[in-house]
Structure formats: structure tokens, C-alpha cells
C-alpha positions as a Python dict, from the first residue, in 0.01 Angstrom:
ca = {
    (1, 'M'): (0, 0, 0),
    (2, 'R'): (81, -240, -283),
    (3, 'T'): (-2, 27, -542),
    (4, 'R'): (208, 287, -363),
    (5, 'L'): (503, 50, -340),
    (6, 'A'): (471, -46, -708),
    (7, 'L'): (457, 321, -809),
    (8, 'A'): (755, 405, -590),
    (9, 'V'): (966, 122, -734),
    (10, 'T'): (855, 208, -1089),
    (11, 'A'): (938, 575, -1042),
    (12, 'A'): (1279, 497, -892),
    (13, 'V'): (1379, 251, -1166),
    (14, 'A'): (1233, 471, -1440),
    (15, 'F'): (1422, 772, -1308),
    (16, 'V'): (1746, 577, -1316),
    (17, 'A'): (1676, 435, -1664),
    (18, 'L'): (1585, 775, -1811),
    (19, 'G'): (1882, 935, -1639),
    (20, 'V'): (2117, 675, -1788),
    (21, 'C'): (1963, 720, -2134),
    (22, 'G'): (1991, 1098, -2107),
    (23, 'A'): (2354, 1073, -1999),
    (24, 'A'): (2425, 829, -2283),
    (25, 'F'): (2269, 1071, -2535),
    (26, 'V'): (2489, 1354, -2413),
    (27, 'V'): (2799, 1135, -2428),
    (28, 'V'): (2720, 1010, -2783),
    (29, 'R'): (2642, 1363, -2906),
    (30, 'E'): (2963, 1505, -2759),
    (31, 'A'): (3168, 1215, -2898),
    (32, 'L'): (3035, 1263, -3252),
    (33, 'Y'): (3089, 1637, -3249),
    (34, 'H'): (3432, 1589, -3095),
    (35, 'Q'): (3526, 1358, -3381),
    (36, 'L'): (3401, 1615, -3636),
    (37, 'D'): (3595, 1891, -3459),
    (38, 'L'): (3913, 1680, -3474),
    (39, 'T'): (3862, 1641, -3850),
    (40, 'L'): (3820, 2019, -3886),
    (41, 'T'): (4138, 2079, -3684),
    (42, 'Q'): (4334, 1837, -3905),
    (43, 'S'): (4198, 2007, -4220),
    (44, 'A'): (4296, 2350, -4084),
    (45, 'T'): (4647, 2221, -4009),
    (46, 'L'): (4686, 2089, -4365),
    (47, 'V'): (4569, 2420, -4515),
    (48, 'R'): (4802, 2614, -4286),
    (49, 'Q'): (5099, 2394, -4383),
    (50, 'G'): (5039, 2415, -4758),
    (51, 'G'): (4900, 2762, -4792),
    (52, 'Q'): (5164, 2993, -4645),
    (53, 'G'): (5160, 3323, -4833),
    (54, 'E'): (4807, 3273, -4960),
    (55, 'K'): (4607, 3588, -5015),
    (56, 'P'): (4267, 3643, -4858),
    (57, 'G'): (3991, 3451, -5033),
    (58, 'N'): (3860, 3100, -5092),
    (59, 'V'): (4113, 2818, -5074),
    (60, 'A'): (3875, 2519, -5129),
    (61, 'G'): (3503, 2530, -5196),
    (62, 'E'): (3367, 2182, -5278),
    (63, 'C'): (3259, 2087, -4925),
    (64, 'R'): (2894, 2052, -5022),
    (65, 'F'): (2980, 1694, -5124),
    (66, 'L'): (3033, 1434, -4853),
    (67, 'A'): (3353, 1299, -5008),
    (68, 'A'): (3494, 1645, -5085),
    (69, 'P'): (3760, 1804, -4865),
    (70, 'A'): (3668, 2078, -4626),
    (71, 'C'): (3579, 2425, -4749),
    (72, 'A'): (3850, 2672, -4650),
    (73, 'Q'): (3896, 3048, -4682),
    (74, 'I'): (4137, 3310, -4551),
    (75, 'V'): (3989, 3624, -4398),
    (76, 'P'): (4200, 3938, -4320),
    (77, 'K'): (4143, 4155, -4019),
    (78, 'D'): (4096, 4456, -4245),
    (79, 'P'): (3773, 4435, -4450),
    (80, 'G'): (3937, 4657, -4711),
    (81, 'R'): (4158, 4365, -4816),
    (82, 'D'): (3865, 4129, -4886),
    (83, 'P'): (3855, 3975, -5235),
    (84, 'A'): (3621, 4127, -5486),
    (85, 'K'): (3423, 3807, -5551),
    (86, 'G'): (3344, 3761, -5179),
    (87, 'Y'): (3354, 3452, -4952),
    (88, 'L'): (3175, 3116, -4954),
    (89, 'L'): (3148, 3092, -4576),
    (90, 'P'): (2988, 3359, -4356),
    (91, 'V'): (3222, 3619, -4209),
    (92, 'D'): (3125, 3816, -3897),
    (93, 'P'): (3304, 4058, -3662),
    (94, 'A'): (3419, 3768, -3444),
    (95, 'T'): (3615, 3635, -3743),
    (96, 'R'): (3796, 3973, -3778),
    (97, 'K'): (3887, 3959, -3407),
    (98, 'V'): (4044, 3613, -3452),
    (99, 'A'): (4244, 3751, -3748),
    (100, 'A'): (4362, 4041, -3534),
    (101, 'G'): (4459, 3804, -3251),
    (102, 'A'): (4200, 3955, -3016),
    (103, 'R'): (4003, 3632, -2983),
    (104, 'A'): (4076, 3261, -2974),
    (105, 'G'): (3948, 3024, -3237),
    (106, 'Y'): (3596, 2880, -3211),
    (107, 'Y'): (3349, 2639, -3370),
    (108, 'T'): (3019, 2740, -3533),
    (109, 'D'): (2717, 2550, -3669),
    (110, 'I'): (2607, 2699, -4006),
    (111, 'Y'): (2404, 2610, -4315),
    (112, 'F'): (2578, 2607, -4657),
    (113, 'A'): (2421, 2505, -4988),
    (114, 'G'): (2121, 2369, -4797),
    (115, 'Y'): (2328, 2141, -4568),
    (116, 'P'): (2411, 2174, -4202),
    (117, 'M'): (2783, 2232, -4154),
    (118, 'R'): (3036, 2265, -3877),
    (119, 'M'): (3288, 2549, -3916),
    (120, 'L'): (3616, 2616, -3738),
    (121, 'T'): (3752, 2971, -3724),
    (122, 'T'): (4118, 2989, -3618),
    (123, 'R'): (4430, 3204, -3656),
    (124, 'F'): (4614, 3160, -3991),
    (125, 'S'): (4896, 3414, -3979),
    (126, 'D'): (4951, 3767, -3861),
    (127, 'G'): (4644, 3967, -3953),
    (128, 'Q'): (4461, 3670, -4108),
    (129, 'A'): (4207, 3406, -3992),
    (130, 'L'): (4134, 3067, -4141),
    (131, 'Q'): (3781, 2929, -4169),
    (132, 'V'): (3733, 2556, -4238),
    (133, 'A'): (3388, 2386, -4273),
    (134, 'L'): (3260, 2030, -4320),
    (135, 'R'): (2913, 1887, -4364),
    (136, 'A'): (2757, 1785, -4031),
    (137, 'D'): (2441, 1611, -4151),
    (138, 'T'): (2595, 1266, -4098),
    (139, 'V'): (2674, 1362, -3740),
    (140, 'E'): (2326, 1498, -3683),
    (141, 'R'): (2177, 1187, -3840),
    (142, 'G'): (2384, 975, -3604),
    (143, 'I'): (2268, 1186, -3310),
    (144, 'T'): (1905, 1150, -3423),
    (145, 'D'): (1938, 774, -3459),
    (146, 'A'): (2102, 753, -3117),
    (147, 'S'): (1825, 964, -2963),
    (148, 'H'): (1557, 736, -3114),
    (149, 'L'): (1737, 426, -2992),
    (150, 'L'): (1788, 568, -2645),
    (151, 'L'): (1426, 684, -2635),
    (152, 'L'): (1310, 330, -2711),
    (153, 'T'): (1553, 197, -2454),
    (154, 'G'): (1417, 441, -2195),
    (155, 'A'): (1057, 344, -2276),
    (156, 'A'): (1149, -23, -2245),
    (157, 'G'): (1319, 60, -1914),
    (158, 'V'): (1005, 231, -1785),
    (159, 'L'): (792, -69, -1883),
    (160, 'L'): (1043, -302, -1721),
    (161, 'A'): (1040, -80, -1411),
    (162, 'A'): (661, -104, -1398),
    (163, 'G'): (679, -483, -1422),
    (164, 'L'): (950, -500, -1157),
    (165, 'G'): (755, -264, -933),
    (166, 'Y'): (446, -483, -961),
    (167, 'W'): (649, -798, -896),
    (168, 'V'): (829, -644, -598),
    (169, 'S'): (503, -519, -449),
    (170, 'R'): (337, -859, -485),
    (171, 'T'): (639, -1053, -359),
    (172, 'G'): (741, -816, -83),
    (173, 'L'): (390, -764, 50),
    (174, 'A'): (274, -1124, 13),
    (175, 'P'): (308, -1190, 390),
    (176, 'V'): (114, -869, 457),
    (177, 'S'): (-158, -987, 218),
    (178, 'R'): (-171, -1323, 396),
    (179, 'L'): (-179, -1144, 732),
    (180, 'T'): (-467, -922, 614),
    (181, 'A'): (-658, -1218, 471),
    (182, 'T'): (-609, -1414, 793),
    (183, 'A'): (-726, -1121, 1005),
    (184, 'E'): (-1033, -1073, 784),
    (185, 'R'): (-1110, -1448, 798),
    (186, 'I'): (-1081, -1448, 1178),
    (187, 'A'): (-1304, -1139, 1198),
    (188, 'A'): (-1562, -1308, 974),
    (189, 'T'): (-1554, -1656, 1133),
    (190, 'R'): (-1444, -1559, 1488),
    (191, 'D'): (-1213, -1861, 1471),
    (192, 'A'): (-865, -1787, 1607),
    (193, 'R'): (-721, -2121, 1491),
    (194, 'H'): (-610, -1976, 1158),
    (195, 'R'): (-239, -1904, 1110),
    (196, 'I'): (-27, -1717, 855),
    (197, 'E'): (193, -1938, 640),
    (198, 'L'): (559, -1858, 711),
    (199, 'P'): (851, -1897, 466),
    (200, 'P'): (1115, -2166, 523),
    (201, 'P'): (1372, -2099, 799),
    (202, 'G'): (1665, -1882, 696),
    (203, 'R'): (1454, -1626, 510),
    (204, 'E'): (1375, -1401, 805),
    (205, 'D'): (1292, -1036, 738),
    (206, 'E'): (1083, -765, 903),
    (207, 'I'): (756, -879, 746),
    (208, 'T'): (827, -1243, 833),
    (209, 'R'): (892, -1142, 1193),
    (210, 'L'): (565, -946, 1187),
    (211, 'A'): (382, -1256, 1062),
    (212, 'H'): (550, -1469, 1330),
    (213, 'S'): (444, -1220, 1599),
    (214, 'F'): (90, -1220, 1459),
    (215, 'N'): (81, -1600, 1475),
    (216, 'T'): (202, -1583, 1835),
    (217, 'M'): (-72, -1333, 1913),
    (218, 'L'): (-329, -1560, 1746),
    (219, 'G'): (-207, -1849, 1959),
    (220, 'E'): (-251, -1643, 2274),
    (221, 'L'): (-593, -1530, 2153),
    (222, 'E'): (-698, -1888, 2076),
    (223, 'E'): (-583, -2001, 2420),
    (224, 'S'): (-767, -1711, 2585),
    (225, 'V'): (-1087, -1780, 2392),
    (226, 'S'): (-1062, -2152, 2471),
    (227, 'A'): (-1007, -2074, 2840),
    (228, 'Q'): (-1309, -1843, 2841),
    (229, 'R'): (-1525, -2106, 2674),
    (230, 'R'): (-1407, -2372, 2918),
    (231, 'L'): (-1476, -2137, 3209),
    (232, 'V'): (-1827, -2063, 3084),
    (233, 'A'): (-1897, -2430, 3018),
    (234, 'D'): (-1759, -2537, 3356),
    (235, 'A'): (-1943, -2259, 3537),
    (236, 'S'): (-2268, -2355, 3361),
    (237, 'H'): (-2215, -2717, 3459),
    (238, 'E'): (-2137, -2631, 3821),
    (239, 'L'): (-2432, -2391, 3850),
    (240, 'R'): (-2683, -2628, 3695),
    (241, 'T'): (-2711, -2862, 3997),
    (242, 'P'): (-2750, -2599, 4273),
    (243, 'L'): (-2989, -2392, 4059),
    (244, 'T'): (-3202, -2701, 3995),
    (245, 'A'): (-3207, -2777, 4366),
    (246, 'L'): (-3293, -2413, 4442),
    (247, 'R'): (-3586, -2424, 4202),
    (248, 'T'): (-3709, -2754, 4349),
    (249, 'N'): (-3697, -2625, 4706),
    (250, 'A'): (-3855, -2295, 4604),
    (251, 'E'): (-4140, -2481, 4437),
    (252, 'L'): (-4180, -2694, 4750),
    (253, 'L'): (-4196, -2388, 4971),
    (254, 'A'): (-4449, -2231, 4733),
    (255, 'R'): (-4681, -2517, 4835),
    (256, 'A'): (-4593, -2491, 5202),
    (257, 'E'): (-4952, -2558, 5311),
    (258, 'R'): (-4916, -2915, 5190),
    (259, 'L'): (-4595, -2977, 5388),
    (260, 'T'): (-4546, -3075, 5746),
    (261, 'P'): (-4347, -2836, 5970),
    (262, 'E'): (-4048, -3072, 5955),
    (263, 'Q'): (-4058, -3080, 5573),
    (264, 'R'): (-4084, -2702, 5555),
    (265, 'A'): (-3784, -2667, 5789),
    (266, 'R'): (-3576, -2908, 5582),
    (267, 'A'): (-3669, -2735, 5256),
    (268, 'S'): (-3596, -2395, 5404),
    (269, 'G'): (-3259, -2509, 5539),
    (270, 'A'): (-3167, -2670, 5207),
    (271, 'L'): (-3267, -2353, 5024),
    (272, 'G'): (-3042, -2145, 5249),
    (273, 'R'): (-2746, -2380, 5202),
    (274, 'Q'): (-2790, -2382, 4826),
    (275, 'L'): (-2815, -2003, 4815),
    (276, 'R'): (-2490, -1977, 5009),
    (277, 'E'): (-2329, -2231, 4774),
    (278, 'V'): (-2438, -2042, 4464),
    (279, 'T'): (-2334, -1710, 4619),
    (280, 'G'): (-1990, -1852, 4703),
    (281, 'L'): (-1952, -1997, 4355),
    (282, 'V'): (-2044, -1666, 4189),
    (283, 'N'): (-1807, -1476, 4418),
    (284, 'D'): (-1529, -1720, 4334),
    (285, 'L'): (-1591, -1671, 3961),
    (286, 'I'): (-1575, -1294, 4005),
    (287, 'E'): (-1248, -1326, 4195),
    (288, 'L'): (-1100, -1549, 3925),
    (289, 'A'): (-1195, -1297, 3657),
    (290, 'R'): (-948, -1050, 3810),
    (291, 'D'): (-596, -1088, 3673),
    (292, 'E'): (-412, -853, 3908),
    (293, 'E'): (-447, -683, 4241),
    (294, 'P'): (-570, -324, 4278),
    (295, 'Q'): (-257, -112, 4315),
    (296, 'P'): (-400, 139, 4568),
    (297, 'L'): (-467, -147, 4816),
    (298, 'V'): (-110, -281, 4816),
    (299, 'E'): (77, -247, 5145),
    (300, 'Q'): (348, -421, 5344),
    (301, 'V'): (186, -728, 5503),
    (302, 'R'): (332, -906, 5809),
    (303, 'L'): (316, -1274, 5718),
    (304, 'A'): (342, -1402, 6076),
    (305, 'A'): (46, -1195, 6197),
    (306, 'L'): (-157, -1277, 5887),
    (307, 'L'): (-90, -1647, 5931),
    (308, 'E'): (-184, -1647, 6301),
    (309, 'H'): (-510, -1471, 6222),
    (310, 'G'): (-589, -1714, 5938),
    (311, 'V'): (-521, -2023, 6147),
    (312, 'A'): (-739, -1886, 6429),
    (313, 'A'): (-1024, -1836, 6183),
    (314, 'A'): (-977, -2188, 6045),
    (315, 'R'): (-994, -2338, 6396),
    (316, 'T'): (-1327, -2167, 6444),
    (317, 'H'): (-1459, -2287, 6108),
    (318, 'W'): (-1323, -2645, 6148),
    (319, 'P'): (-1350, -2721, 6522),
    (320, 'A'): (-1294, -3093, 6471),
    (321, 'V'): (-959, -3045, 6297),
    (322, 'P'): (-648, -2955, 6500),
    (323, 'F'): (-417, -2697, 6342),
    (324, 'A'): (-47, -2701, 6433),
    (325, 'L'): (120, -2366, 6360),
    (326, 'R'): (493, -2305, 6364),
    (327, 'V'): (653, -1973, 6271),
    (328, 'A'): (1028, -1935, 6255),
    (329, 'E'): (1142, -1722, 6548),
    (330, 'D'): (1329, -1478, 6324),
    (331, 'L'): (1008, -1405, 6129),
    (332, 'R'): (789, -1324, 6430),
    (333, 'T'): (959, -993, 6490),
    (334, 'A'): (1134, -943, 6155),
    (335, 'G'): (1059, -620, 5975),
    (336, 'E'): (1056, -529, 5610),
    (337, 'E'): (1435, -535, 5575),
    (338, 'A'): (1463, -888, 5719),
    (339, 'G'): (1192, -1041, 5500),
    (340, 'G'): (919, -1044, 5763),
    (341, 'T'): (680, -854, 5534),
    (342, 'V'): (579, -878, 5171),
    (343, 'P'): (397, -622, 4952),
    (344, 'G'): (40, -727, 4889),
    (345, 'V'): (-329, -686, 4954),
    (346, 'P'): (-407, -824, 5303),
    (347, 'A'): (-762, -934, 5218),
    (348, 'R'): (-644, -1126, 4912),
    (349, 'L'): (-359, -1294, 5096),
    (350, 'S'): (-605, -1391, 5371),
    (351, 'R'): (-828, -1545, 5105),
    (352, 'L'): (-534, -1744, 4966),
    (353, 'L'): (-447, -1873, 5312),
    (354, 'A'): (-811, -1955, 5393),
    (355, 'N'): (-845, -2157, 5072),
    (356, 'L'): (-533, -2359, 5153),
    (357, 'L'): (-642, -2424, 5511),
    (358, 'D'): (-999, -2516, 5410),
    (359, 'N'): (-867, -2755, 5147),
    (360, 'A'): (-632, -2922, 5398),
    (361, 'A'): (-903, -2943, 5668),
    (362, 'K'): (-1151, -3091, 5424),
    (363, 'F'): (-922, -3387, 5352),
    (364, 'S'): (-778, -3433, 5703),
    (365, 'P'): (-907, -3738, 5894),
    (366, 'A'): (-1056, -3670, 6235),
    (367, 'G'): (-792, -3617, 6501),
    (368, 'L'): (-498, -3572, 6263),
    (369, 'P'): (-357, -3218, 6250),
    (370, 'V'): (-310, -2975, 5964),
    (371, 'E'): (50, -2860, 5990),
    (372, 'V'): (117, -2497, 5896),
    (373, 'E'): (473, -2365, 5892),
    (374, 'L'): (631, -2031, 5798),
    (375, 'T'): (1006, -2023, 5736),
    (376, 'A'): (1254, -1815, 5541),
    (377, 'P'): (1512, -2041, 5371),
    (378, 'G'): (1770, -1829, 5193),
    (379, 'G'): (1587, -1511, 5293),
    (380, 'R'): (1274, -1605, 5098),
    (381, 'P'): (952, -1630, 5303),
    (382, 'E'): (798, -1972, 5248),
    (383, 'L'): (466, -2107, 5379),
    (384, 'T'): (380, -2478, 5383),
    (385, 'V'): (40, -2635, 5457),
    (386, 'R'): (34, -3010, 5504),
    (387, 'D'): (-252, -3247, 5578),
    (388, 'H'): (-254, -3620, 5663),
    (389, 'G'): (-532, -3716, 5429),
    (390, 'P'): (-527, -3948, 5127),
    (391, 'G'): (-286, -3717, 4939),
    (392, 'I'): (-290, -3633, 4571),
    (393, 'A'): (-286, -3910, 4313),
    (394, 'D'): (-10, -3893, 4053),
    (395, 'E'): (-263, -3853, 3771),
    (396, 'D'): (-432, -3563, 3955),
    (397, 'L'): (-119, -3373, 4055),
    (398, 'P'): (-80, -3175, 3726),
    (399, 'Y'): (-442, -3054, 3742),
    (400, 'V'): (-503, -2963, 4106),
    (401, 'F'): (-488, -2589, 4028),
    (402, 'D'): (-718, -2605, 3724),
    (403, 'R'): (-1055, -2436, 3751),
    (404, 'F'): (-1342, -2670, 3845),
    (405, 'Y'): (-1107, -2969, 3857),
    (406, 'R'): (-1204, -3216, 4128),
    (407, 'A'): (-1033, -3547, 4188),
    (408, 'N'): (-1243, -3860, 4218),
    (409, 'A'): (-1176, -3872, 4593),
    (410, 'S'): (-1317, -3521, 4645),
    (411, 'R'): (-1635, -3532, 4438),
    (412, 'A'): (-1844, -3625, 4740),
    (413, 'L'): (-1703, -3338, 4947),
    (414, 'P'): (-1838, -2983, 4945),
    (415, 'G'): (-1678, -2725, 4720),
    (416, 'S'): (-1679, -2602, 4361),
    (417, 'G'): (-1324, -2683, 4252),
    (418, 'L'): (-1225, -2314, 4236),
    (419, 'G'): (-1041, -2267, 4568),
    (420, 'L'): (-697, -2386, 4460),
    (421, 'A'): (-724, -2213, 4120),
    (422, 'M'): (-801, -1889, 4300),
    (423, 'A'): (-514, -1948, 4545),
    (424, 'R'): (-260, -1986, 4264),
    (425, 'Q'): (-392, -1676, 4087),
    (426, 'I'): (-359, -1468, 4404),
    (427, 'A'): (-9, -1609, 4464),
    (428, 'R'): (113, -1518, 4115),
    (429, 'A'): (-40, -1171, 4143),
    (430, 'H'): (179, -1125, 4452),
    (431, 'G'): (497, -1246, 4283),
    (432, 'A'): (485, -1584, 4462),
    (433, 'E'): (463, -1940, 4339),
    (434, 'L'): (221, -2198, 4476),
    (435, 'T'): (298, -2567, 4419),
    (436, 'A'): (151, -2897, 4531),
    (437, 'E'): (326, -3225, 4607),
    (438, 'R'): (280, -3553, 4786),
    (439, 'A'): (393, -3524, 5149),
    (440, 'P'): (640, -3777, 5289),
    (441, 'G'): (449, -4035, 5489),
    (442, 'G'): (115, -3952, 5322),
    (443, 'G'): (-104, -3649, 5273),
    (444, 'A'): (-72, -3342, 5055),
    (445, 'L'): (178, -3059, 5093),
    (446, 'F'): (120, -2712, 4946),
    (447, 'R'): (419, -2477, 4930),
    (448, 'L'): (385, -2099, 4885),
    (449, 'A'): (725, -1936, 4811),
    (450, 'F'): (759, -1558, 4793),
    (451, 'G'): (1041, -1367, 4628),
    (452, 'P'): (1366, -1280, 4807),
    (453, 'G'): (1243, -940, 4920),
    (454, 'P'): (982, -672, 4876),
    (455, 'G'): (964, -418, 4598),
    (456, 'P'): (1018, -440, 4223),
    (457, 'G'): (1339, -632, 4256),
    (458, 'G'): (1216, -875, 4520),
    (459, 'G'): (917, -1087, 4590),
    (460, 'G'): (643, -837, 4505),
    (461, 'G'): (477, -873, 4170),
    (462, 'F'): (340, -519, 4165),
    (463, 'G'): (641, -314, 4067),
    (464, 'G'): (649, -438, 3707),
    (465, 'R'): (289, -512, 3631),
}
């Protein structure tokens, strides 16, 4: 690309330079000949003024010298009246026509006495023509010198154009070269931390904007790679403990003949629990790997019915925890137009709700309820889940939705630290926002706010994905 740009710039500048030199040559040549023609016209006027009544023949014939006046001769229209000794300058039928008045005067380039000359043939009087000639070698020498000078100027212009083309290609494509080098370095090192050096502010152009966009893309790539590495590292860390316990219990059961029935039962039960834990963790990782919901499964979901079903399932799973459910009366029977439904995947929304309820039940003290409420402030469906547990510490609040993050107070409780991360991902895939805050009077409060209505312009996140 740099070579093509340099050649294009060189060709453009060279074309202009050669065109200017060619035009200058034509102008100089025409100016010199015009000056010589003016001199011939003045000489013809002088001869005409002082030679009235002259007979046909030579009037002046010393023009072979540079300082001599112009050669001049009078030619009649009738060849029978030509002088016996002939003419110095060539006479042709066109000259006879000028003498007869059948043709206008004209200029001719001739050779006389070995020198190039310029000759003017014009009307002298009735039936006669006047021919005047001057040496033109000085004019031709001037034209030759001008052509040599302009040729050198054109060659210098071409060389200058080549230098300018090379400079323009290097300067103009420098950001592209840096972009290419950065891309090659990233491909070789697989390190997305490299960036393209940008010019100072105020010098924005298309290539600079391209470099800025490439740096933005590299930042997103670096963040994605870092997130993948953190996910792999966290998953490896979380899987290490249950896999070690699985292997230990499997080895114990492999020597079952040495164990008592009670020991075999405990090992078998522990093995089953650990298998379920690993299976749940793997399933959670698979769910988190999905960035959006499958479009064919999207439908209008009744939030009130979904919430009642989810709370009923949570009561079965957590029999020791009371769940208090309140649904705004206008949402129990509201249809799609009134905000009672949202576009989404029912199974995924059920998973989001189950994660929130399980998290609240896990931290709720015995006998204290988990409060679940569905309202529609301003026409936007909003779900809140509140527990009366220890709440969320200020230092933990920014990280509660991070993958594998577990506060100090929850490390002894079951779970992998993926439930809330998965809940937020599902919420954002449905065009909703999930937030966490400290509840007034203690406990944690999770708020799930959907958009103002279904469809591309409302709460659904599927229309524009």
C-alpha cells in the first residue's frame, strides 16, 4: 500500500510538473516567434513606405548577417514580369496569389545561405507581393536553450515528486504501519496489552480514528481475555476441592470390604452430594458461558404466575424459611398492554428467581421471612426480594454479582458463588437491571427492574440484540 501510494503521488506530481514545463515551452516558443514576426512586420512596413514605385526584384539582400537589415524583394503576380537575374528568396504559387490579392499574407520558415530564416509574404501594391526575411537561428537557439532548461526542471520535478511521494506515504501511513506492527506483535505474543501510539489531540484524521478504534477493540479484547482467564482460574479453584473429595470417597468405596456399613453409607452419601455439587457447578458455568437467550424460546411471560410458581418451589426446597409474597392487585390480572407480561424465556426467568430466593433463604435466620414483592411503579414491573439476615457489608456490595465472589460471612455456607452472577446475566439478557442494596432495618434487598413495556421499545432486550 505504501508503494502504491508513493507511486500515485509521484505520478500525480510528475504529471503536473511535466505539464507545466510543456506549457511553459509552448509559451516561450510562441513568444519568441511572435517577437520575430513583429520585427518582420515592421521591416515590411518600412520597405512599403520607402519603396513605392519599385519594380519587381530584390530590394535588400544582406540578411545573412545578424546585424544586417531584413532581406526584401518584390514579386509580381505575373511571372512574365520577373527580373532577369532572379530572386534571393524562394517564390512559389502562393506568393503569386498574395500579389494578385487572392490570398492573405503568411509566414514561412526557410533556409537561406545555410541559415534558418523566417519569411513574411504580404501584399505590396496592386499586382505585387512583398517578401521580407530575417535570420531565425537566434530564436531557435533560444527555444533550444529553453527546452533544455525546462527538461531539467521537469526531471528535477519528477525527482522531487518521487521524494514527496515517499515522504507522504511514510508519513500518511505511519499509523497504519504502527497498527500492522501492533497486530503482528499481538498475534506473535498473544498479549492484548499492546496499544497503538496516537498523535497529540487536535490532529484527528481517518487513520487516527482507525487507530483509536483499534485501541478500543484491543481494550475490549484484553478485558475479555482477562475475564476468561479469571473464569478458568476461579473454576479450577472451585472444582479442586469437590474433585479431591470425590476422589477420596471413591478410593474409600473401592476398599469397601475394609469399611463398616456405617462408614460405607457415609462415604456413599458424601460421594452423591459431591457429585451433585460438581454437576451444579458445571451447569452454572455452562449457563454463564451463554451471553444471550435463544430467540425461538422467547415468549410473553406472566410475571405474577411465574413468581407464584417460584415461591411455591422455594417453600418446598426451604421448609424452615417462611416466604411472604405480595403481588400488586393490578398485576395479577394485567395483560400485555398493562405491563403484566414481559418478553422472555420462562425457564431462564425461573432460574433467575430461584437463584434470588435461594440466596435470600440461605442467609435468613430461622423464623424470619423472605419478603417477595411484585409492583409496577411508573408502569415498569419491579420485583424485590428481601431477607432479614446479616445483610451485605459495604466492602462486599460492589462485588456481589462477580463470578465466584463469596463474602467472608458466606464461605461456610453451601454454594459456588455463581448464583448472583448468573441472575444478573439473565436479567440483562431480558432487558432488566438487577441491583443489590442494604435493606432498611437490616438484611439484603435485591431489586429486579424491567423496562417500561414489552417489545423493542420497552423492557425486552431481544428486539435489538
